[in-house]
């Protein structure tokens, strides 16, 4: 029994790590070392309680957090590995094992928002609805929201004609997904929950396998995730559950998370031990006092009476700068950092935070003017980049020629003289004969009397290319298959030849990263009896590679406040602190939303180690007109003794 690692913990951290209670709720404030507590509790299970690592399941909010926990566990426990992942990745594994009971085939395909939107758009066209009246993004949100609230299409009550049309789209969408064996991210969750709910034997097998469960960022989970947690934990088989979260950092209400998750847990689960982690190791006393003062204005913050404290020094006051306009505000931020660099004050990194993404443009402009290198954190996700979408579409079509979404994406990319008219023709033949776009193309080629020769030749060349690739790669391992698909398709050369265009810079680097990821996936999984295939790799991409970035060690990072959660910086700028911007206009008339905005401000403040500079402007140019703004109401909630006006 080795307890040396416990000497690094404070008393409450030790209590959380070593608790013998069946259910514990760890209320972990910002910068209180919650990740370390989760890791050490797992180590305590393995080394001191002799718990089999395979029986431990850790559910995290991001794949990055999951990988970090697993890597650190391996170092501490002689290369022991635990089961960890997001709700989505764990649901995927359950459905893969028990696919028959979930009415899925073994090779079901995960689809992302882009694929969903394409399906919805096609359904709107099929129903002959006016696209201007039916926003695809709104319908996507409608479908996903219903699933995340455990509402199937058969349980929706319609109040008016518009409701009936939305429901009809939802029904056709789900029917098509079922037919084509497609599963969206929300479907992963609801399908796995229904599987466990309706199959007690499968539920018991899962609980017997994973009977020590830890869940991180519990305040951010939505309804379906809460019910999945409940069905896995709230039973006689589960040995222990460790729930970690902070109600003061619940900032994803717009995405379905529920600030009442903690209260619901205490009502639904029996004998829950509550442990508070209040000591902050990150920030100065002044920063912590300001953060406490801000969050105390929320009614929900007093439920658990959890005030942060720190042994760190008092540090600097909170700097507040008022600019005439956003141009002057951006100049100030850029000049401040430039001056700080030159004076070599020892600040290693800076974060410029903003409420909305559009704010970055003008800040970037003045950073460039001062020749300051920066990185936009969490800008465009790896899988959302156009070159990656195109590459994945080729991979998908090679794997399954009946994939209409992939077909439509790349039939004319790189350009091969297959225009919109030809594509519409392919779609019409597909619809009339109830066949895929690929089979429709074959049909048109074989019955080409009424089609232009140039059109037919382009289609023949495309079909021959796909057939050639499918045949050529069949005997190769996955990484070589991916490499060959990307090169034979012409995608790599297209971007390589156009790299003189600034808009296409680094796209080949991203494509190479995609190929590298296939090699890493193959190497990690090839020890099993069956070598990983393309379909498994595609599922892995959607579940695991959402945070790949080309890492630049820039000292200046720009990001939304939501993206900053879990990070820390020596100096933090919080820009655009005006009523109607931060807090948002909507929150000014809705106290529930205002409290979430205040929690978001609390998150921004607690990212800082040493310094906070808050900036706002008196007016902005909106559509060419001058619009005046009041300073953010949150600024009035900061006690004057902690403020320095600059």
XYZ file of C-alpha atoms in Angstrom, residues 477 519-532:
15
model
C -3.773 -1.929 -44.137
C -1.688 5.440 -38.566
C -2.003 6.206 -34.858
C -5.461 4.618 -34.725
C -4.232 1.521 -36.569
C -1.158 1.104 -34.351
C -3.240 1.471 -31.204
C -5.816 -1.141 -32.265
C -3.926 -3.623 -34.463
C -3.058 -5.940 -31.567
C -6.611 -7.215 -31.535
C -7.604 -10.223 -33.636
C -9.292 -8.110 -36.304
C -7.430 -5.232 -37.899
C -9.258 -1.879 -37.714
